[in-house]
Coordinates of C-alpha atoms and ligand atoms in Angstrom, one line a residue:
M1 CA 11.5 16.2 58.5
R2 CA 11.7 18.4 61.5
N3 CA 14.1 16.9 64.0
A4 CA 16.7 14.2 63.3
A5 CA 19.3 12.7 65.6
I6 CA 22.7 11.4 64.6
I7 CA 24.1 8.8 67.1
V8 CA 27.9 8.7 66.9
A9 CA 28.8 5.1 67.3
A10 CA 31.9 4.5 65.2
G11 CA 34.5 4.8 67.9
R12 CA 36.9 2.0 68.8
G13 CA 36.8 2.8 72.5
R14 CA 38.1 -0.2 74.4
R15 CA 39.4 1.4 77.6
A16 CA 36.2 0.1 79.3
A17 CA 37.1 -3.5 79.1
K18 CA 39.8 -6.0 78.8
A19 CA 42.0 -6.2 75.7
G20 CA 40.3 -7.7 72.7
A21 CA 36.9 -6.8 74.0
L22 CA 34.1 -5.1 72.1
P23 CA 34.0 -1.4 71.5
K24 CA 32.3 0.2 74.5
Q25 CA 29.0 1.1 72.7
Y26 CA 28.4 -2.6 72.2
L27 CA 29.1 -3.7 75.8
P28 CA 26.2 -4.8 77.9
L29 CA 24.8 -2.5 80.5
G30 CA 22.0 -3.9 82.7
G31 CA 21.3 -6.6 80.1
Q32 CA 21.1 -4.2 77.1
M33 CA 23.9 -2.9 74.8
V34 CA 24.9 0.7 75.5
L35 CA 24.1 1.6 71.9
T36 CA 20.6 0.1 72.2
R37 CA 19.9 2.4 75.2
S38 CA 21.2 5.5 73.5
L39 CA 19.2 4.8 70.3
A40 CA 16.0 4.0 72.2
A41 CA 16.2 7.4 74.1
F42 CA 15.9 9.2 70.7
V43 CA 13.7 6.7 68.9
N44 CA 11.1 6.8 71.7
H45 CA 11.1 10.6 72.0
P46 CA 8.0 12.2 70.6
E47 CA 9.8 15.2 69.1
I48 CA 12.4 13.2 67.2
D49 CA 11.4 12.1 63.7
A50 CA 14.4 10.1 62.6
V51 CA 17.5 8.5 64.1
L52 CA 20.6 7.8 62.1
P53 CA 23.3 5.6 63.6
V54 CA 26.8 6.2 62.3
I55 CA 28.9 3.1 62.9
H56 CA 32.2 1.4 62.1
A57 CA 32.4 -0.8 59.0
D58 CA 33.6 -3.7 61.2
D59 CA 30.6 -3.5 63.5
L60 CA 27.7 -4.5 61.2
A61 CA 26.9 -7.7 62.9
L62 CA 27.1 -6.1 66.4
F63 CA 25.0 -3.3 65.2
A64 CA 22.3 -5.7 63.9
Q65 CA 22.3 -7.2 67.3
S66 CA 21.9 -3.8 69.0
V67 CA 18.8 -2.9 67.1
A68 CA 17.1 -6.3 67.1
T69 CA 14.6 -5.1 69.7
L70 CA 14.1 -1.6 68.3
N71 CA 11.2 -1.9 65.9
S72 CA 10.6 1.7 64.8
P73 CA 10.1 3.3 61.4
K74 CA 12.1 6.2 62.9
L75 CA 15.3 4.2 62.9
M76 CA 17.3 4.7 59.7
N77 CA 19.8 2.3 58.2
P78 CA 23.2 3.0 59.6
V79 CA 26.0 4.7 57.7
T80 CA 29.7 4.2 58.0
G81 CA 31.8 6.7 59.9
G82 CA 35.3 8.0 59.3
E83 CA 38.7 7.9 60.9
S84 CA 37.9 10.6 63.5
R85 CA 34.8 11.6 65.4
Q86 CA 34.6 14.7 63.2
Q87 CA 34.6 12.7 60.0
T88 CA 32.1 10.3 61.5
V89 CA 29.7 13.2 62.2
V90 CA 30.2 14.6 58.6
A91 CA 29.3 11.2 57.2
G92 CA 26.0 11.3 59.2
L93 CA 25.3 14.9 58.2
E94 CA 25.9 14.2 54.5
A95 CA 23.6 11.1 54.7
L96 CA 20.8 13.4 56.0
A97 CA 21.5 16.2 53.5
S98 CA 18.8 15.0 51.1
H99 CA 16.2 14.5 53.8
R100 CA 15.1 18.2 54.3
V101 CA 16.0 18.1 58.0
K102 CA 15.4 21.3 59.9
H103 CA 17.2 20.5 63.2
V104 CA 19.7 17.8 64.0
L105 CA 20.8 16.6 67.4
I106 CA 24.3 15.0 67.5
H107 CA 24.7 12.5 70.4
D108 CA 27.5 10.2 71.5
A109 CA 26.4 6.6 71.7
A110 CA 28.4 6.3 75.0
R111 CA 25.9 8.5 76.8
P112 CA 23.0 6.1 77.3
F113 CA 21.4 8.0 80.1
V114 CA 20.3 11.0 78.1
S115 CA 16.8 11.9 79.4
A116 CA 13.7 12.9 77.5
R117 CA 13.9 16.2 79.3
I118 CA 17.4 17.0 78.0
I119 CA 16.4 16.2 74.4
A120 CA 13.3 18.3 74.7
E121 CA 15.2 21.3 76.1
A122 CA 17.9 21.1 73.4
I123 CA 15.2 21.2 70.7
S124 CA 13.4 24.1 72.4
A125 CA 16.6 26.1 72.4
L126 CA 16.7 25.9 68.6
S127 CA 13.7 28.2 68.3
A128 CA 15.9 31.1 69.5
H129 CA 19.4 29.9 68.5
R130 CA 21.1 28.1 65.7
A131 CA 23.1 25.9 68.0
C132 CA 22.7 24.5 71.5
L133 CA 25.1 22.7 73.8
T134 CA 23.9 20.4 76.6
A135 CA 26.3 21.2 79.4
L136 CA 26.7 21.4 83.2
P137 CA 28.3 24.2 85.2
L138 CA 31.6 23.0 86.7
S139 CA 31.3 22.3 90.4
D140 CA 34.8 21.0 91.3
T141 CA 37.7 23.4 92.0
L142 CA 40.2 23.4 89.2
K143 CA 43.9 23.2 89.6
S144 CA 46.8 23.4 87.1
E145 CA 49.9 21.3 87.7
K146 CA 53.5 21.6 87.1
N147 CA 56.2 19.1 88.0
G148 CA 53.8 17.1 90.1
L149 CA 52.8 20.1 92.2
V150 CA 49.8 22.4 92.1
E151 CA 50.8 25.4 90.1
R152 CA 47.7 27.4 90.8
T153 CA 44.0 27.4 91.3
I154 CA 41.9 28.3 88.3
S155 CA 38.6 30.1 88.6
R156 CA 35.7 28.0 87.6
D157 CA 33.5 31.0 87.1
G158 CA 31.7 30.7 83.8
L159 CA 33.2 27.2 83.0
W160 CA 30.9 24.4 81.8
R161 CA 31.4 20.8 81.0
A162 CA 30.2 19.9 77.5
Q163 CA 27.9 16.9 77.1
T164 CA 25.7 15.7 74.3
P165 CA 23.2 16.0 72.6
Q166 CA 24.4 19.1 70.8
A167 CA 21.6 20.5 68.7
F168 CA 21.8 22.6 65.6
H169 CA 19.9 24.1 62.7
F170 CA 20.8 21.4 60.1
S171 CA 22.1 23.7 57.3
A172 CA 24.2 25.7 59.8
I173 CA 26.1 22.8 61.2
L174 CA 26.4 21.1 57.8
D175 CA 28.0 24.3 56.4
A176 CA 30.3 24.5 59.4
H177 CA 31.5 20.9 59.1
R178 CA 32.0 21.2 55.3
S179 CA 34.1 24.4 55.8
A180 CA 36.2 22.8 58.4
A181 CA 36.8 19.7 56.2
A182 CA 37.6 21.9 53.2
Q183 CA 40.3 23.7 55.2
G184 CA 41.7 20.4 56.5
L185 CA 40.8 21.2 60.1
N186 CA 40.3 17.9 61.9
D187 CA 41.1 18.3 65.5
F188 CA 37.7 19.5 66.8
T189 CA 36.6 17.4 69.7
D190 CA 32.9 18.2 69.5
D191 CA 30.4 19.8 67.1
A192 CA 29.7 22.9 69.2
A193 CA 33.4 23.7 68.8
I194 CA 33.0 23.6 65.0
A195 CA 29.9 25.8 65.3
E196 CA 31.9 28.3 67.4
W197 CA 34.8 28.3 64.9
H198 CA 32.3 29.0 62.1
G199 CA 30.9 32.0 64.0
I200 CA 27.7 30.5 65.2
D201 CA 26.5 31.5 68.6
V202 CA 26.0 28.4 70.8
A203 CA 23.4 28.5 73.6
L204 CA 23.6 26.4 76.7
S205 CA 21.0 23.9 77.8
P206 CA 21.1 22.1 81.2
G207 CA 22.5 18.6 81.1
S208 CA 22.6 16.2 84.1
E209 CA 25.0 14.4 86.3
R210 CA 23.4 11.1 85.1
N211 CA 24.1 11.9 81.5
I212 CA 27.6 10.5 81.9
K213 CA 29.9 9.4 79.1
L214 CA 31.0 5.8 79.6
T215 CA 34.7 5.7 79.0
N216 CA 36.4 3.3 81.4
A217 CA 35.5 0.3 83.6
E218 CA 34.7 2.6 86.6
D219 CA 32.1 4.5 84.5
F220 CA 30.4 1.1 83.8
H221 CA 30.3 0.3 87.5
L222 CA 28.7 3.7 88.2
A223 CA 26.2 3.1 85.3
E224 CA 25.2 -0.3 86.7
Q225 CA 24.5 1.5 90.1
F226 CA 22.4 4.1 88.3
L227 CA 20.3 1.3 86.8
K228 CA 19.8 -0.4 90.1
Q229 CA 18.4 2.9 91.5
N230 CA 16.6 3.4 88.2
V231 CA 13.1 2.3 89.1
G232 CA 11.0 5.3 88.6
E233 CA 7.6 6.2 89.9
F234 CA 4.7 4.4 88.2
R235 CA 1.5 6.3 87.7
N236 CA -1.8 5.6 86.1
G237 CA -4.3 7.8 84.3
T238 CA -7.8 7.1 83.0
G239 CA -10.0 8.7 80.3
F240 CA -13.5 8.5 79.2
D241 CA -15.3 10.1 76.2
V242 CA -18.6 9.9 74.3
H243 CA -19.6 11.2 70.8
A244 CA -23.0 11.0 69.3
F245 CA -23.8 9.7 65.8
E246 CA -25.0 12.0 63.0
P247 CA -25.6 11.4 59.4
G248 CA -22.5 10.3 57.5
D249 CA -20.7 7.3 56.0
A250 CA -17.7 6.6 58.2
V251 CA -16.4 6.9 61.7
I252 CA -12.8 7.4 62.8
L253 CA -11.8 5.3 65.8
C254 CA -8.2 5.1 67.2
G255 CA -6.9 6.8 64.1
V256 CA -8.6 4.3 61.6
E257 CA -11.4 5.2 59.3
I258 CA -14.2 2.6 59.3
P259 CA -17.1 2.7 56.8
H260 CA -20.4 3.0 58.6
N261 CA -23.9 4.2 58.0
R262 CA -23.3 7.2 60.3
K263 CA -20.4 9.4 61.5
L264 CA -19.5 10.7 64.9
K265 CA -20.4 14.3 65.7
G266 CA -17.7 16.5 67.0
H267 CA -15.6 19.6 66.6
S268 CA -12.5 17.7 65.6
D269 CA -12.6 14.3 63.7
A270 CA -14.5 13.0 66.8
D271 CA -12.2 10.1 67.3
V272 CA -13.6 9.0 70.7
G273 CA -10.9 6.4 71.2
L274 CA -8.0 8.8 70.8
H275 CA -9.8 11.4 73.0
A276 CA -10.2 9.0 75.9
L277 CA -6.6 7.9 75.5
T278 CA -5.3 11.5 75.4
D279 CA -7.2 12.1 78.6
A280 CA -5.6 9.0 80.2
L281 CA -2.1 10.3 79.4
L282 CA -2.8 13.8 80.6
G283 CA -4.4 12.3 83.7
A284 CA -1.3 10.2 84.5
V285 CA 0.8 13.4 84.9
G286 CA -2.0 15.6 86.3
L287 CA -2.1 18.0 83.4
G288 CA -5.8 18.5 83.0
D289 CA -7.9 17.2 80.2
I290 CA -8.1 17.4 76.4
G291 CA -10.7 20.3 76.5
H292 CA -8.3 22.3 78.6
H293 CA -5.4 21.9 76.0
F294 CA -7.6 22.0 72.9
P295 CA -10.8 24.0 73.6
P296 CA -13.6 23.1 71.3
S297 CA -14.2 26.9 71.0
D298 CA -10.9 27.2 69.1
A299 CA -11.4 27.1 65.3
R300 CA -7.9 25.6 64.9
W301 CA -9.2 22.2 66.1
K302 CA -12.2 22.1 63.7
D303 CA -12.1 18.8 61.9
A304 CA -8.6 18.2 63.3
D305 CA -7.0 14.8 63.1
S306 CA -7.1 13.7 66.8
S307 CA -3.6 12.2 66.5
R308 CA -2.5 15.8 67.0
F309 CA -4.0 15.8 70.5
L310 CA -2.3 12.5 71.4
I311 CA 1.1 13.6 70.1
H312 CA 0.7 16.8 72.1
A313 CA 0.0 14.8 75.3
A314 CA 3.0 12.5 74.5
K315 CA 5.3 15.6 74.2
L316 CA 4.1 16.9 77.5
L317 CA 4.9 13.5 79.1
A318 CA 8.4 13.5 77.6
R319 CA 9.0 17.0 79.1
K320 CA 8.2 15.5 82.5
D321 CA 10.6 12.5 81.8
A322 CA 7.7 10.2 81.8
R323 CA 7.8 7.0 79.7
I324 CA 4.6 5.3 78.6
V325 CA 4.6 1.7 79.8
N326 CA 1.3 0.6 78.2
V327 CA -2.1 1.9 77.1
D328 CA -5.4 0.1 77.0
V329 CA -8.5 1.4 75.2
T330 CA -12.0 -0.1 75.3
L331 CA -14.5 1.0 72.7
I332 CA -18.1 0.6 73.6
C333 CA -20.7 0.3 70.8
E334 CA -23.0 -2.1 69.1
N335 CA -21.8 -1.1 65.6
P336 CA -19.6 -0.8 63.7
K337 CA -17.8 -4.1 64.5
I338 CA -14.3 -3.3 65.8
G339 CA -12.7 -6.7 65.4
P340 CA -11.6 -6.4 61.8
Y341 CA -9.9 -3.0 62.5
R342 CA -8.4 -3.8 65.8
E343 CA -4.9 -4.6 64.6
A344 CA -4.8 -1.6 62.4
M345 CA -5.8 0.6 65.4
R346 CA -3.1 -0.9 67.6
A347 CA -0.6 -0.3 64.9
R348 CA -1.7 3.3 64.4
V349 CA -1.6 4.1 68.1
A350 CA 1.8 2.4 68.5
Q351 CA 3.1 4.5 65.7
I352 CA 1.7 7.8 67.0
L353 CA 3.2 7.1 70.5
A354 CA 6.4 5.4 69.3
L355 CA 5.6 2.3 71.3
D356 CA 6.0 -1.4 70.7
I357 CA 2.7 -2.8 69.6
D358 CA 2.6 -5.1 72.6
R359 CA 2.3 -2.1 74.8
V360 CA -0.9 -1.0 73.0
S361 CA -4.2 -2.8 73.7
I362 CA -7.5 -2.0 71.9
K363 CA -10.6 -3.8 73.0
A364 CA -14.3 -3.5 72.2
T365 CA -17.5 -4.4 74.0
T366 CA -21.2 -3.8 73.5
T367 CA -23.7 -2.9 76.3
E368 CA -26.0 -5.8 75.4
G369 CA -28.4 -3.3 73.8
L370 CA -28.8 -1.2 77.0
G371 CA -28.3 2.5 77.3
F372 CA -27.3 5.1 74.7
T373 CA -24.7 2.9 73.2
G374 CA -27.2 0.0 73.1
R375 CA -29.6 2.2 71.3
A376 CA -26.8 3.1 68.9
E377 CA -27.0 6.8 69.6
G378 CA -23.3 7.1 69.9
I379 CA -20.0 5.5 70.8
A380 CA -18.2 5.6 74.2
A381 CA -14.6 4.9 74.9
M382 CA -12.6 4.2 78.1
A383 CA -8.8 4.3 78.3
S384 CA -6.1 3.8 80.8
A385 CA -2.4 4.6 80.6
T386 CA 0.5 3.5 82.8
I387 CA 3.6 5.7 82.8
E388 CA 6.9 5.6 84.6
I389 CA 8.5 8.9 85.6
T390 CA 12.3 8.6 85.5
P391 CA 14.0 9.2 88.8
K392 CA 15.2 12.8 89.3
E393 CA 18.4 13.4 87.4
Ligands
LIG401 MG1 -14.2 13.9 72.5

């Protein structure tokens, strides 16, 4: 698989609440556990293929609660972490070692506000570098102290605050962690530090002030404030497409092959449903149409599986920090009958877009024998998509 994420959630952090309370990643934040939010950010990201939680052995029941609403094939079964953060990450890396992972993003469960944009930029940086640290330049003036007094002012030039995710070529960070463990070095506080120690250049990628690490009760208060201001901008896009029939024995509609006495004519697989839906997504963010991104004149798209177009649109949305709220497709034809395939189509679209199935609607109608669809010359499809653009970071 290409991009996996490890969510580091084995800590015992209890500074955030009263004694005896839950570890902070299982505390509620705006009605959802912190860990649920952190996992969802990666599970719902179109460029992430798998998400591995690393948890504490005592937290299995809490963990089960935290993922109860996350129905995604991308979510892997959790593995158990170690004594230190470093050992916990190693446990995650070793669990992924047999999965042919190309890139891995390592993220602290206590940063639930990581945005789709941050994840996308960390992955992008890996095309030029083996390691990438999400970070922010320091804006506060720094002082050192001695005996309760300011000793001196420290220049903040060139100083950055490390955040997560930290992204790596998988084999590079696995080697670095194995070497550190073999030498008994166990006081690294983040994975970028291990990469640096191992001689790997670490690139910087912009984090955000919202991507805070929840540590104490004040952080939770601040996080609740973020959530109150967190209503983004909702937008809608629509799409429409038509493909004509030609001789053949099956059509592909919304990613599902349906036996029929003809096929749809087109440069790609002619999936009129996914084309209309791709246009709806592009339309919601003002990014043109499918023909602009995938010109029919380009031989690369000959007979292409149209899910590629939809995935591309979903990635463009993620880069704009846009979350898909729901999509609705109407297929217009006399035949084939859509009903028997409707649930399979919903499941396929939900899978491609990493959405819950109840956010995906597929409907069908005829035109009562009127017009080109009525004469069974082709199939038309309409789609609409609602998206929410996350407030500026
Ligand atoms: Mg088309």
